[in-house]
Amino acid sequence: MPATEETVAALRKAVRAKKTAEDRADAARAALSVVMADAIREGMKQGEVVELTGYTREHVRRLVAKVEDERAARDIAES
């Protein structure tokens, strides 16, 4: 039995909503990484960031290192 137009439309709408939610989650994670890097740069201990975020030390280290690498690359490109 073929799907009705309403079913297809509902599925397409759900797929778009999922994609939008994933994009927003990606943006939120990226923003969180920047804030974590800023906090550590300003003197917050990694353990405090771990406690506040629930991430492991290794995950925090990787995310902050990525932000710092991106900043360094941007600084080089701007000079």
mmCIF file of N, CA and C in Angstrom:
data_model
loop_
_atom_site.group_PDB
_atom_site.id
_atom_site.type_symbol
_atom_site.label_atom_id
_atom_site.label_comp_id
_atom_site.label_asym_id
_atom_site.label_seq_id
_atom_site.Cartn_x
_atom_site.Cartn_y
_atom_site.Cartn_z
ATOM 1 N N MET A 1 0.846 -1.165 0.000
ATOM 2 C CA MET A 1 0.000 0.000 0.000
ATOM 3 C C MET A 1 0.904 1.244 0.000
ATOM 4 N N PRO A 2 0.765 2.105 -0.973
ATOM 5 C CA PRO A 2 1.592 3.313 -1.039
ATOM 6 C C PRO A 2 1.214 4.312 0.049
ATOM 7 N N ALA A 3 2.207 5.093 0.454
ATOM 8 C CA ALA A 3 1.977 6.107 1.477
ATOM 9 C C ALA A 3 1.119 7.234 0.916
ATOM 10 N N THR A 4 0.327 7.807 1.780
ATOM 11 C CA THR A 4 -0.497 8.949 1.364
ATOM 12 C C THR A 4 0.369 10.204 1.300
ATOM 13 N N GLU A 5 -0.140 11.203 0.606
ATOM 14 C CA GLU A 5 0.582 12.471 0.521
ATOM 15 C C GLU A 5 0.789 13.068 1.912
ATOM 16 N N GLU A 6 -0.190 12.898 2.780
ATOM 17 C CA GLU A 6 -0.088 13.418 4.148
ATOM 18 C C GLU A 6 1.031 12.725 4.908
ATOM 19 N N THR A 7 1.152 11.427 4.725
ATOM 20 C CA THR A 7 2.206 10.666 5.400
ATOM 21 C C THR A 7 3.585 11.089 4.897
ATOM 22 N N VAL A 8 3.708 11.234 3.594
ATOM 23 C CA VAL A 8 4.981 11.662 2.997
ATOM 24 C C VAL A 8 5.322 13.070 3.488
ATOM 25 N N ALA A 9 4.347 13.951 3.511
ATOM 26 C CA ALA A 9 4.581 15.320 3.984
ATOM 27 C C ALA A 9 4.997 15.326 5.451
ATOM 28 N N ALA A 10 4.344 14.514 6.264
ATOM 29 C CA ALA A 10 4.683 14.438 7.690
ATOM 30 C C ALA A 10 6.099 13.903 7.877
ATOM 31 N N LEU A 11 6.479 12.909 7.074
ATOM 32 C CA LEU A 11 7.825 12.347 7.164
ATOM 33 C C LEU A 11 8.863 13.381 6.755
ATOM 34 N N ARG A 12 8.608 14.083 5.676
ATOM 35 C CA ARG A 12 9.538 15.132 5.235
ATOM 36 C C ARG A 12 9.686 16.215 6.303
ATOM 37 N N LYS A 13 8.574 16.592 6.907
ATOM 38 C CA LYS A 13 8.605 17.606 7.956
ATOM 39 C C LYS A 13 9.434 17.113 9.146
ATOM 40 N N ALA A 14 9.260 15.865 9.512
ATOM 41 C CA ALA A 14 10.013 15.292 10.634
ATOM 42 C C ALA A 14 11.509 15.232 10.313
ATOM 43 N N VAL A 15 11.848 14.905 9.091
ATOM 44 C CA VAL A 15 13.257 14.861 8.674
ATOM 45 C C VAL A 15 13.864 16.259 8.753
ATOM 46 N N ARG A 16 13.144 17.265 8.286
ATOM 47 C CA ARG A 16 13.634 18.649 8.361
ATOM 48 C C ARG A 16 13.816 19.084 9.814
ATOM 49 N N ALA A 17 12.861 18.732 10.662
ATOM 50 C CA ALA A 17 12.944 19.094 12.081
ATOM 51 C C ALA A 17 14.148 18.434 12.739
ATOM 52 N N LYS A 18 14.408 17.189 12.389
ATOM 53 C CA LYS A 18 15.568 16.475 12.930
ATOM 54 C C LYS A 18 16.855 17.137 12.485
ATOM 55 N N LYS A 19 16.944 17.488 11.224
ATOM 56 C CA LYS A 19 18.144 18.138 10.686
ATOM 57 C C LYS A 19 18.365 19.484 11.372
ATOM 58 N N THR A 20 17.291 20.240 11.558
ATOM 59 C CA THR A 20 17.387 21.529 12.244
ATOM 60 C C THR A 20 17.883 21.338 13.674
ATOM 61 N N ALA A 21 17.344 20.351 14.365
ATOM 62 C CA ALA A 21 17.763 20.078 15.744
ATOM 63 C C ALA A 21 19.230 19.657 15.800
ATOM 64 N N GLU A 22 19.661 18.845 14.850
ATOM 65 C CA GLU A 22 21.064 18.428 14.806
ATOM 66 C C GLU A 22 21.983 19.619 14.552
ATOM 67 N N ASP A 23 21.588 20.493 13.654
ATOM 68 C CA ASP A 23 22.384 21.690 13.366
ATOM 69 C C ASP A 23 22.484 22.585 14.596
ATOM 70 N N ARG A 24 21.376 22.757 15.301
ATOM 71 C CA ARG A 24 21.386 23.575 16.517
ATOM 72 C C ARG A 24 22.246 22.931 17.598
ATOM 73 N N ALA A 25 22.190 21.612 17.717
ATOM 74 C CA ALA A 25 23.015 20.914 18.705
ATOM 75 C C ALA A 25 24.497 21.064 18.363
ATOM 76 N N ASP A 26 24.838 20.954 17.082
ATOM 77 C CA ASP A 26 26.227 21.144 16.655
ATOM 78 C C ASP A 26 26.711 22.546 16.995
ATOM 79 N N ALA A 27 25.883 23.541 16.751
ATOM 80 C CA ALA A 27 26.253 24.921 17.053
ATOM 81 C C ALA A 27 26.413 25.126 18.562
ATOM 82 N N ALA A 28 25.543 24.518 19.345
ATOM 83 C CA ALA A 28 25.626 24.635 20.800
ATOM 84 C C ALA A 28 26.898 23.974 21.321
ATOM 85 N N ARG A 29 27.255 22.813 20.761
ATOM 86 C CA ARG A 29 28.489 22.139 21.173
ATOM 87 C C ARG A 29 29.708 22.976 20.827
ATOM 88 N N ALA A 30 29.704 23.582 19.652
ATOM 89 C CA ALA A 30 30.826 24.429 19.245
ATOM 90 C C ALA A 30 30.942 25.638 20.175
ATOM 91 N N ALA A 31 29.825 26.249 20.499
ATOM 92 C CA ALA A 31 29.840 27.398 21.408
ATOM 93 C C ALA A 31 30.331 26.988 22.793
ATOM 94 N N LEU A 32 29.911 25.829 23.261
ATOM 95 C CA LEU A 32 30.362 25.321 24.553
ATOM 96 C C LEU A 32 31.873 25.111 24.543
ATOM 97 N N SER A 33 32.405 24.595 23.457
ATOM 98 C CA SER A 33 33.852 24.383 23.355
ATOM 99 C C SER A 33 34.610 25.698 23.478
ATOM 100 N N VAL A 34 34.101 26.732 22.830
ATOM 101 C CA VAL A 34 34.746 28.052 22.900
ATOM 102 C C VAL A 34 34.704 28.584 24.328
ATOM 103 N N VAL A 35 33.569 28.456 24.980
ATOM 104 C CA VAL A 35 33.437 28.949 26.352
ATOM 105 C C VAL A 35 34.349 28.153 27.287
ATOM 106 N N MET A 36 34.457 26.848 27.080
ATOM 107 C CA MET A 36 35.370 26.046 27.898
ATOM 108 C C MET A 36 36.808 26.514 27.702
ATOM 109 N N ALA A 37 37.203 26.745 26.459
ATOM 110 C CA ALA A 37 38.563 27.211 26.174
ATOM 111 C C ALA A 37 38.801 28.567 26.831
ATOM 112 N N ASP A 38 37.829 29.459 26.762
ATOM 113 C CA ASP A 38 37.955 30.777 27.395
ATOM 114 C C ASP A 38 38.096 30.629 28.909
ATOM 115 N N ALA A 39 37.297 29.764 29.501
ATOM 116 C CA ALA A 39 37.338 29.569 30.950
ATOM 117 C C ALA A 39 38.709 29.057 31.391
ATOM 118 N N ILE A 40 39.233 28.099 30.661
ATOM 119 C CA ILE A 40 40.546 27.557 31.009
ATOM 120 C C ILE A 40 41.626 28.604 30.780
ATOM 121 N N ARG A 41 41.505 29.355 29.708
ATOM 122 C CA ARG A 41 42.475 30.420 29.420
ATOM 123 C C ARG A 41 42.472 31.466 30.541
ATOM 124 N N GLU A 42 41.310 31.697 31.136
ATOM 125 C CA GLU A 42 41.193 32.688 32.208
ATOM 126 C C GLU A 42 41.536 32.127 33.579
ATOM 127 N N GLY A 43 41.944 30.859 33.629
ATOM 128 C CA GLY A 43 42.430 30.309 34.889
ATOM 129 C C GLY A 43 41.578 29.247 35.544
ATOM 130 N N MET A 44 40.424 28.927 34.972
ATOM 131 C CA MET A 44 39.617 27.861 35.560
ATOM 132 C C MET A 44 40.353 26.545 35.389
ATOM 133 N N LYS A 45 40.312 25.731 36.397
ATOM 134 C CA LYS A 45 40.975 24.430 36.333
ATOM 135 C C LYS A 45 40.153 23.480 35.463
ATOM 136 N N GLN A 46 40.885 22.613 34.764
ATOM 137 C CA GLN A 46 40.221 21.650 33.893
ATOM 138 C C GLN A 46 39.224 20.806 34.681
ATOM 139 N N GLY A 47 39.577 20.461 35.912
ATOM 140 C CA GLY A 47 38.686 19.660 36.757
ATOM 141 C C GLY A 47 37.358 20.346 37.009
ATOM 142 N N GLU A 48 37.383 21.666 37.125
ATOM 143 C CA GLU A 48 36.139 22.412 37.319
ATOM 144 C C GLU A 48 35.280 22.337 36.060
ATOM 145 N N VAL A 49 35.927 22.455 34.897
ATOM 146 C CA VAL A 49 35.199 22.359 33.633
ATOM 147 C C VAL A 49 34.588 20.963 33.502
ATOM 148 N N VAL A 50 35.357 19.952 33.871
ATOM 149 C CA VAL A 50 34.868 18.567 33.828
ATOM 150 C C VAL A 50 33.635 18.421 34.712
ATOM 151 N N GLU A 51 33.739 18.971 35.926
ATOM 152 C CA GLU A 51 32.627 18.854 36.864
ATOM 153 C C GLU A 51 31.372 19.564 36.354
ATOM 154 N N LEU A 52 31.548 20.745 35.776
ATOM 155 C CA LEU A 52 30.400 21.515 35.295
ATOM 156 C C LEU A 52 29.762 20.923 34.042
ATOM 157 N N THR A 53 30.579 20.365 33.157
ATOM 158 C CA THR A 53 30.056 19.880 31.881
ATOM 159 C C THR A 53 29.667 18.410 31.891
ATOM 160 N N GLY A 54 30.299 17.642 32.773
ATOM 161 C CA GLY A 54 30.070 16.200 32.766
ATOM 162 C C GLY A 54 30.918 15.470 31.741
ATOM 163 N N TYR A 55 31.759 16.209 31.021
ATOM 164 C CA TYR A 55 32.662 15.592 30.058
ATOM 165 C C TYR A 55 33.859 15.000 30.793
ATOM 166 N N THR A 56 34.546 14.078 30.145
ATOM 167 C CA THR A 56 35.773 13.544 30.723
ATOM 168 C C THR A 56 36.895 14.559 30.537
ATOM 169 N N ARG A 57 37.969 14.398 31.299
ATOM 170 C CA ARG A 57 39.131 15.273 31.142
ATOM 171 C C ARG A 57 39.669 15.205 29.716
ATOM 172 N N GLU A 58 39.710 14.013 29.168
ATOM 173 C CA GLU A 58 40.242 13.844 27.810
ATOM 174 C C GLU A 58 39.354 14.557 26.786
ATOM 175 N N HIS A 59 38.063 14.458 26.957
ATOM 176 C CA HIS A 59 37.140 15.112 26.019
ATOM 177 C C HIS A 59 37.303 16.632 26.106
ATOM 178 N N VAL A 60 37.389 17.158 27.318
ATOM 179 C CA VAL A 60 37.602 18.599 27.498
ATOM 180 C C VAL A 60 38.920 18.993 26.844
ATOM 181 N N ARG A 61 39.971 18.214 27.088
ATOM 182 C CA ARG A 61 41.277 18.527 26.524
ATOM 183 C C ARG A 61 41.216 18.581 25.002
ATOM 184 N N ARG A 62 40.563 17.595 24.388
ATOM 185 C CA ARG A 62 40.469 17.564 22.925
ATOM 186 C C ARG A 62 39.673 18.738 22.383
ATOM 187 N N LEU A 63 38.545 19.039 22.997
ATOM 188 C CA LEU A 63 37.710 20.140 22.520
ATOM 189 C C LEU A 63 38.425 21.486 22.664
ATOM 190 N N VAL A 64 39.079 21.687 23.793
ATOM 191 C CA VAL A 64 39.792 22.952 24.017
ATOM 192 C C VAL A 64 40.984 23.054 23.063
ATOM 193 N N ALA A 65 41.683 21.951 22.857
ATOM 194 C CA ALA A 65 42.821 21.966 21.930
ATOM 195 C C ALA A 65 42.360 22.316 20.519
ATOM 196 N N LYS A 66 41.215 21.807 20.116
ATOM 197 C CA LYS A 66 40.688 22.119 18.786
ATOM 198 C C LYS A 66 40.386 23.610 18.661
ATOM 199 N N VAL A 67 39.773 24.185 19.684
ATOM 200 C CA VAL A 67 39.476 25.621 19.667
ATOM 201 C C VAL A 67 40.772 26.420 19.601
ATOM 202 N N GLU A 68 41.748 26.040 20.401
ATOM 203 C CA GLU A 68 43.024 26.764 20.413
ATOM 204 C C GLU A 68 43.747 26.631 19.072
ATOM 205 N N ASP A 69 43.684 25.457 18.463
ATOM 206 C CA ASP A 69 44.289 25.266 17.135
ATOM 207 C C ASP A 69 43.607 26.156 16.100
ATOM 208 N N GLU A 70 42.283 26.228 16.149
ATOM 209 C CA GLU A 70 41.541 27.077 15.217
ATOM 210 C C GLU A 70 41.878 28.549 15.427
ATOM 211 N N ARG A 71 42.020 28.953 16.680
ATOM 212 C CA ARG A 71 42.393 30.341 16.978
ATOM 213 C C ARG A 71 43.794 30.650 16.451
ATOM 214 N N ALA A 72 44.712 29.730 16.660
ATOM 215 C CA ALA A 72 46.085 29.938 16.198
ATOM 216 C C ALA A 72 46.121 30.041 14.670
ATOM 217 N N ALA A 73 45.381 29.182 13.992
ATOM 218 C CA ALA A 73 45.333 29.221 12.533
ATOM 219 C C ALA A 73 44.733 30.532 12.040
ATOM 220 N N ARG A 74 43.697 30.997 12.716
ATOM 221 C CA ARG A 74 43.063 32.268 12.356
ATOM 222 C C ARG A 74 44.039 33.427 12.580
ATOM 223 N N ASP A 75 44.764 33.389 13.697
ATOM 224 C CA ASP A 75 45.732 34.446 13.978
ATOM 225 C C ASP A 75 46.846 34.490 12.937
ATOM 226 N N ILE A 76 47.286 33.316 12.503
ATOM 227 C CA ILE A 76 48.324 33.249 11.481
ATOM 228 C C ILE A 76 47.795 33.805 10.158
ATOM 229 N N ALA A 77 46.569 33.446 9.823
ATOM 230 C CA ALA A 77 45.972 33.900 8.564
ATOM 231 C C ALA A 77 45.764 35.417 8.565
ATOM 232 N N GLU A 78 45.494 35.986 9.733
ATOM 233 C CA GLU A 78 45.244 37.421 9.823
ATOM 234 C C GLU A 78 46.528 38.245 9.837
ATOM 235 N N SER A 79 47.663 37.599 10.113
ATOM 236 C CA SER A 79 48.911 38.371 10.177
ATOM 237 C C SER A 79 49.693 38.334 8.899
#
